[in-house]
PDB file of C-alpha atoms and ligand atoms in Angstrom:
ATOM      1  CA  MET A   1      67.162 121.906 295.677  1.00 41.00           C
ATOM      2  CA  LYS A   2      68.495 119.083 293.207  1.00 46.00           C
ATOM      3  CA  LEU A   3      72.203 119.762 294.502  1.00 47.00           C
ATOM      4  CA  LYS A   4      71.115 118.794 297.838  1.00 45.00           C
ATOM      5  CA  LEU A   5      68.670 115.849 296.265  1.00 45.00           C
ATOM      6  CA  LEU A   6      70.914 114.128 294.678  1.00 46.00           C
ATOM      7  CA  PHE A   7      73.804 114.770 297.836  1.00 44.00           C
ATOM      8  CA  VAL A   8      70.758 112.829 299.789  1.00 42.00           C
ATOM      9  CA  ALA A   9      70.706 109.916 297.580  1.00 42.00           C
ATOM     10  CA  LEU A  10      74.083 109.234 297.528  1.00 43.00           C
ATOM     11  CA  PHE A  11      75.232 109.340 300.889  1.00 42.00           C
ATOM     12  CA  ALA A  12      71.382 107.192 301.340  1.00 40.00           C
ATOM     13  CA  GLY A  13      73.354 104.498 299.147  1.00 40.00           C
ATOM     14  CA  ALA A  14      76.293 104.458 301.238  1.00 37.00           C
ATOM     15  CA  LEU A  15      74.207 103.519 304.436  1.00 38.00           C
ATOM     16  CA  LEU A  16      73.123  99.813 302.239  1.00 41.00           C
ATOM     17  CA  GLN A  17      74.101  96.753 302.881  1.00 46.00           C
ATOM     18  CA  ALA A  18      74.095  94.370 301.071  1.00 54.00           C
ATOM     19  CA  GLN A  19      71.398  91.262 301.581  1.00 78.00           C
ATOM     20  CA  THR A  20      69.331  89.348 300.659  1.00 87.00           C
ATOM     21  CA  THR A  21      66.005  87.293 300.914  1.00 92.00           C
ATOM     22  CA  TYR A  22      65.754  83.751 299.315  1.00 95.00           C
ATOM     23  CA  ASN A  23      62.046  81.728 299.179  1.00 96.00           C
ATOM     24  CA  LEU A  24      61.450  78.005 300.083  1.00 97.00           C
ATOM     25  CA  ASP A  25      58.259  76.530 299.910  1.00 97.00           C
ATOM     26  CA  TRP A  26      57.661  74.079 302.336  1.00 98.00           C
ATOM     27  CA  GLU A  27      55.516  71.177 302.499  1.00 97.00           C
ATOM     28  CA  THR A  28      55.523  67.319 302.624  1.00 97.00           C
ATOM     29  CA  GLY A  29      58.305  65.662 300.407  1.00 97.00           C
ATOM     30  CA  PHE A  30      60.117  68.842 300.082  1.00 97.00           C
ATOM     31  CA  ASN A  31      63.645  68.046 300.862  1.00 97.00           C
ATOM     32  CA  SER A  32      67.283  68.030 299.248  1.00 95.00           C
ATOM     33  CA  PRO A  33      68.350  69.253 296.315  1.00 92.00           C
ATOM     34  CA  GLU A  34      65.339  71.689 296.582  1.00 95.00           C
ATOM     35  CA  ALA A  35      65.766  72.780 300.141  1.00 97.00           C
ATOM     36  CA  ASP A  36      69.191  73.847 299.861  1.00 95.00           C
ATOM     37  CA  LEU A  37      70.508  76.539 299.465  1.00 93.00           C
ATOM     38  CA  THR A  38      73.947  78.637 299.707  1.00 88.00           C
ATOM     39  CA  ILE A  39      73.814  81.811 300.919  1.00 86.00           C
ATOM     40  CA  GLU A  40      75.764  84.942 302.211  1.00 85.00           C
ATOM     41  CA  VAL A  41      76.158  86.136 305.467  1.00 84.00           C
ATOM     42  CA  GLY A  42      73.654  88.565 306.741  1.00 87.00           C
ATOM     43  CA  ASP A  43      71.079  87.445 304.244  1.00 90.00           C
ATOM     44  CA  THR A  44      67.091  85.183 305.292  1.00 95.00           C
ATOM     45  CA  VAL A  45      64.852  82.654 304.306  1.00 97.00           C
ATOM     46  CA  ILE A  46      61.790  82.313 304.014  1.00 97.00           C
ATOM     47  CA  TRP A  47      59.937  79.075 304.457  1.00 98.00           C
ATOM     48  CA  THR A  48      56.530  78.778 303.212  1.00 97.00           C
ATOM     49  CA  TRP A  49      54.244  76.686 303.889  1.00 98.00           C
ATOM     50  CA  THR A  50      52.343  75.366 301.113  1.00 97.00           C
ATOM     51  CA  ASP A  51      50.184  72.289 301.556  1.00 97.00           C
ATOM     52  CA  ALA A  52      47.706  72.458 304.511  1.00 96.00           C
ATOM     53  CA  LEU A  53      49.635  69.319 307.160  1.00 97.00           C
ATOM     54  CA  PRO A  54      51.880  71.503 310.012  1.00 97.00           C
ATOM     55  CA  HIS A  55      55.816  71.269 309.683  1.00 98.00           C
ATOM     56  CA  THR A  56      58.014  72.777 311.395  1.00 98.00           C
ATOM     57  CA  VAL A  57      61.169  74.575 310.089  1.00 98.00           C
ATOM     58  CA  GLU A  58      63.959  73.511 313.045  1.00 98.00           C
ATOM     59  CA  SER A  59      68.071  73.213 312.946  1.00 98.00           C
ATOM     60  CA  VAL A  60      69.725  70.108 313.432  1.00 97.00           C
ATOM     61  CA  SER A  61      71.459  70.033 316.647  1.00 94.00           C
ATOM     62  CA  GLY A  62      75.421  68.795 316.562  1.00 95.00           C
ATOM     63  CA  SER A  63      75.040  69.677 312.154  1.00 95.00           C
ATOM     64  CA  SER A  64      74.047  73.102 311.928  1.00 96.00           C
ATOM     65  CA  VAL A  65      75.600  76.439 313.438  1.00 95.00           C
ATOM     66  CA  GLU A  66      73.052  78.354 314.704  1.00 96.00           C
ATOM     67  CA  THR A  67      70.101  77.419 316.124  1.00 97.00           C
ATOM     68  CA  PHE A  68      66.476  78.114 314.704  1.00 98.00           C
ATOM     69  CA  ASN A  69      62.783  75.997 315.110  1.00 98.00           C
ATOM     70  CA  SER A  70      59.475  77.649 313.662  1.00 98.00           C
ATOM     71  CA  GLY A  71      57.839  76.038 316.412  1.00 98.00           C
ATOM     72  CA  PHE A  72      54.362  74.380 315.392  1.00 97.00           C
ATOM     73  CA  LEU A  73      52.543  75.813 312.017  1.00 98.00           C
ATOM     74  CA  THR A  74      50.177  74.479 309.904  1.00 97.00           C
ATOM     75  CA  GLY A  75      47.879  76.275 307.165  1.00 95.00           C
ATOM     76  CA  MET A  76      48.806  77.120 303.527  1.00 96.00           C
ATOM     77  CA  GLY A  77      50.888  81.068 303.850  1.00 97.00           C
ATOM     78  CA  GLN A  78      51.817  79.794 306.806  1.00 97.00           C
ATOM     79  CA  THR A  79      55.533  81.627 307.139  1.00 97.00           C
ATOM     80  CA  PHE A  80      59.179  81.039 308.817  1.00 98.00           C
ATOM     81  CA  SER A  81      62.009  83.210 308.180  1.00 97.00           C
ATOM     82  CA  TYR A  82      65.318  83.228 309.569  1.00 97.00           C
ATOM     83  CA  THR A  83      68.493  85.580 308.893  1.00 95.00           C
ATOM     84  CA  PHE A  84      71.734  84.195 309.026  1.00 94.00           C
ATOM     85  CA  THR A  85      74.513  85.187 310.780  1.00 91.00           C
ATOM     86  CA  VAL A  86      77.345  82.692 310.802  1.00 89.00           C
ATOM     87  CA  GLU A  87      79.296  81.372 308.304  1.00 85.00           C
ATOM     88  CA  GLY A  88      79.252  77.518 307.969  1.00 89.00           C
ATOM     89  CA  VAL A  89      76.678  73.876 307.232  1.00 94.00           C
ATOM     90  CA  ASN A  90      72.899  73.997 308.741  1.00 97.00           C
ATOM     91  CA  ASP A  91      71.096  71.267 308.071  1.00 97.00           C
ATOM     92  CA  TYR A  92      67.167  71.812 308.792  1.00 98.00           C
ATOM     93  CA  ILE A  93      64.266  69.241 309.068  1.00 98.00           C
ATOM     94  CA  CYS A  94      60.590  69.401 309.544  1.00 98.00           C
ATOM     95  CA  GLY A  95      60.019  68.427 313.214  1.00 97.00           C
ATOM     96  CA  VAL A  96      56.585  66.538 311.959  1.00 97.00           C
ATOM     97  CA  HIS A  97      57.917  64.878 308.689  1.00 97.00           C
ATOM     98  CA  SER A  98      61.043  63.064 307.884  1.00 96.00           C
ATOM     99  CA  ASN A  99      61.334  63.052 303.873  1.00 97.00           C
ATOM    100  CA  MET A 100      61.334  67.246 304.616  1.00 98.00           C
ATOM    101  CA  PHE A 101      65.022  68.783 304.982  1.00 98.00           C
ATOM    102  CA  GLY A 102      67.773  70.545 303.521  1.00 97.00           C
ATOM    103  CA  THR A 103      70.820  72.625 304.147  1.00 96.00           C
ATOM    104  CA  ILE A 104      71.378  75.949 304.006  1.00 95.00           C
ATOM    105  CA  THR A 105      75.454  76.846 303.623  1.00 91.00           C
ATOM    106  CA  VAL A 106      76.371  80.553 305.009  1.00 86.00           C
ATOM    107  CA  VAL A 107      79.422  81.877 303.134  1.00 79.00           C
ATOM    108  CA  PRO A 108      81.449  84.846 304.204  1.00 71.00           C
ATOM    109  CA  SER A 109      79.973  88.019 301.687  1.00 67.00           C
ATOM    110  CA  LEU A 110      80.921  88.494 298.291  1.00 55.00           C
ATOM    111  CA  SER A 111      80.740  91.946 298.184  1.00 50.00           C
ATOM    112  CA  ILE A 112      83.490  93.741 300.092  1.00 45.00           C
ATOM    113  CA  LYS A 113      83.122  92.871 303.338  1.00 46.00           C
ATOM    114  CA  GLU A 114      81.791  95.893 305.524  1.00 48.00           C
ATOM    115  CA  PHE A 115      82.589  98.358 302.620  1.00 51.00           C
ATOM    116  CA  ASP A 116      82.743 102.216 304.494  1.00 53.00           C
ATOM    117  CA  GLN A 117      83.758 105.277 303.575  1.00 46.00           C
ATOM    118  CA  THR A 118      86.937 104.018 304.828  1.00 48.00           C
ATOM    119  CA  SER A 119      87.190 101.520 302.028  1.00 75.00           C
ATOM    120  CA  PHE A 120      88.856 102.821 299.054  1.00 82.00           C
ATOM    121  CA  SER A 121      91.310 105.668 298.706  1.00 84.00           C
ATOM    122  CA  ILE A 122      92.214 108.266 295.947  1.00 87.00           C
ATOM    123  CA  LEU A 123      95.067 109.359 294.885  1.00 87.00           C
ATOM    124  CA  PRO A 124      97.255 112.301 293.822  1.00 88.00           C
ATOM    125  CA  ASN A 125      94.062 114.217 295.823  1.00 86.00           C
ATOM    126  CA  PRO A 126      93.720 117.414 294.641  1.00 89.00           C
ATOM    127  CA  THR A 127      94.386 116.013 291.105  1.00 90.00           C
ATOM    128  CA  SER A 128      94.718 117.658 287.710  1.00 90.00           C
ATOM    129  CA  GLU A 129      95.868 114.081 285.685  1.00 92.00           C
ATOM    130  CA  GLU A 130      94.150 111.194 286.778  1.00 92.00           C
ATOM    131  CA  ILE A 131      92.297 109.496 289.956  1.00 90.00           C
ATOM    132  CA  GLN A 132      94.393 106.635 291.250  1.00 91.00           C
ATOM    133  CA  ILE A 133      91.546 105.010 292.954  1.00 88.00           C
ATOM    134  CA  ASN A 134      93.125 102.191 295.857  1.00 87.00           C
ATOM    135  CA  LEU A 135      90.818  99.246 296.766  1.00 82.00           C
ATOM    136  CA  VAL A 136      91.201  98.165 300.431  1.00 77.00           C
ATOM    137  CA  ASN A 137      89.578  94.696 299.125  1.00 74.00           C
ATOM    138  CA  PRO A 138      90.237  93.648 295.367  1.00 73.00           C
ATOM    139  CA  ILE A 139      86.027  93.845 294.246  1.00 74.00           C
ATOM    140  CA  ILE A 140      85.234  90.983 292.303  1.00 73.00           C
ATOM    141  CA  LEU A 141      82.268  92.431 290.120  1.00 77.00           C
ATOM    142  CA  GLY A 142      80.942  95.765 290.496  1.00 83.00           C
ATOM    143  CA  SER A 143      81.221  98.943 288.887  1.00 86.00           C
ATOM    144  CA  ILE A 144      82.717 102.254 288.864  1.00 88.00           C
ATOM    145  CA  GLN A 145      81.079 106.049 288.662  1.00 88.00           C
ATOM    146  CA  VAL A 146      81.857 109.533 288.652  1.00 91.00           C
ATOM    147  CA  PHE A 147      79.382 112.625 289.365  1.00 87.00           C
ATOM    148  CA  ASP A 148      80.139 115.783 288.703  1.00 85.00           C
ATOM    149  CA  LEU A 149      78.169 117.905 291.702  1.00 79.00           C
ATOM    150  CA  LEU A 150      75.659 118.719 288.970  1.00 79.00           C
ATOM    151  CA  GLY A 151      75.291 114.803 289.027  1.00 79.00           C
ATOM    152  CA  LYS A 152      75.809 114.351 285.463  1.00 86.00           C
ATOM    153  CA  GLN A 153      77.255 110.635 285.500  1.00 88.00           C
ATOM    154  CA  MET A 154      81.280 111.635 283.523  1.00 92.00           C
ATOM    155  CA  ILE A 155      82.094 107.364 283.665  1.00 91.00           C
ATOM    156  CA  ASP A 156      80.648 104.394 284.450  1.00 91.00           C
ATOM    157  CA  GLU A 157      82.769 101.619 284.119  1.00 89.00           C
ATOM    158  CA  PRO A 158      82.514  97.618 284.805  1.00 87.00           C
ATOM    159  CA  ILE A 159      85.043  96.547 287.894  1.00 83.00           C
ATOM    160  CA  GLN A 160      86.606  92.830 287.654  1.00 80.00           C
ATOM    161  CA  GLU A 161      88.978  91.316 289.514  1.00 78.00           C
ATOM    162  CA  SER A 162      90.259  94.022 290.066  1.00 77.00           C
ATOM    163  CA  ASN A 163      90.928  96.691 293.252  1.00 80.00           C
ATOM    164  CA  GLN A 164      93.161  99.592 291.509  1.00 84.00           C
ATOM    165  CA  LEU A 165      91.898 101.840 289.327  1.00 87.00           C
ATOM    166  CA  THR A 166      93.128 104.039 287.440  1.00 90.00           C
ATOM    167  CA  ILE A 167      91.087 107.041 285.744  1.00 91.00           C
ATOM    168  CA  PRO A 168      92.203 110.137 283.125  1.00 93.00           C
ATOM    169  CA  VAL A 169      91.275 113.189 283.580  1.00 93.00           C
ATOM    170  CA  GLN A 170      93.478 115.720 282.279  1.00 93.00           C
ATOM    171  CA  SER A 171      90.188 117.124 280.256  1.00 92.00           C
ATOM    172  CA  TRP A 172      87.391 117.754 282.973  1.00 92.00           C
ATOM    173  CA  LYS A 173      86.283 120.540 284.815  1.00 92.00           C
ATOM    174  CA  LYS A 174      88.306 121.521 288.101  1.00 91.00           C
ATOM    175  CA  GLY A 175      85.501 121.265 290.634  1.00 89.00           C
ATOM    176  CA  ILE A 176      84.938 118.526 292.648  1.00 86.00           C
ATOM    177  CA  TYR A 177      83.617 115.253 291.566  1.00 89.00           C
ATOM    178  CA  LEU A 178      81.712 112.345 293.081  1.00 85.00           C
ATOM    179  CA  VAL A 179      83.535 109.103 293.240  1.00 88.00           C
ATOM    180  CA  LYS A 180      81.298 106.444 293.953  1.00 85.00           C
ATOM    181  CA  ILE A 181      82.111 102.361 293.861  1.00 85.00           C
ATOM    182  CA  ASN A 182      79.464  99.428 293.782  1.00 82.00           C
ATOM    183  CA  SER A 183      80.246  96.557 294.364  1.00 78.00           C
ATOM    184  CA  GLY A 184      76.901  94.200 294.752  1.00 72.00           C
ATOM    185  CA  GLU A 185      74.717  96.289 296.726  1.00 69.00           C
ATOM    186  CA  ASN A 186      77.036  98.099 298.717  1.00 75.00           C
ATOM    187  CA  THR A 187      78.122 101.442 297.542  1.00 76.00           C
ATOM    188  CA  ALA A 188      80.099 103.780 298.703  1.00 79.00           C
ATOM    189  CA  ILE A 189      81.096 107.099 297.992  1.00 78.00           C
ATOM    190  CA  LYS A 190      84.575 110.327 298.246  1.00 83.00           C
ATOM    191  CA  ARG A 191      85.327 113.063 296.638  1.00 85.00           C
ATOM    192  CA  VAL A 192      87.927 114.273 294.085  1.00 89.00           C
ATOM    193  CA  VAL A 193      88.854 117.893 293.280  1.00 89.00           C
ATOM    194  CA  ILE A 194      90.356 117.893 290.011  1.00 92.00           C
ATOM    195  CA  ASN A 195      92.826 121.168 289.788  1.00 90.00           C
TER     196      ASN A 195
HETATM  197 CU1   CU B   1      56.176  68.773 307.376  1.00 53.76          CU
END
């Protein structure tokens, strides 16, 4: 039962995508640089009305790669949420107050793009001496963990600007192990057999 739960948890983790939610206050006089953010593709920004006046959050046509418009909202605690999916710069304003403006700059995800079960390989597999892990895209900052099938952690190492890792396994018991690679909130898992 414990084993089954481990598998469920690990594979649920593999489906996670990197997403961050940012919160900005939105009130009269709120503007750059306070209103500016640099975010990654897929991230969400939530603006919260923090005064009692009517405001909009709207992209400036011609200087925004995406189009969004909250419409007029009035009152403390109103929110407008937008998820950015296109790389580029988005200037935005309040359609009521000229002293409310900012820029949301959307950059590619720093995590491995489309990180999935195919994004790294383990060679040789089965193995008895060492595991060599090759990443399709180098990880800027992440970690690697290896578990045995009882959930015991064999290693937990940071990864920094690397696309190849070698783990000696001569001293490990024969059996199946799970190699888990983490980058940001992304996770991928593969099995390796030590024989
Ligand atoms: Cu306003």
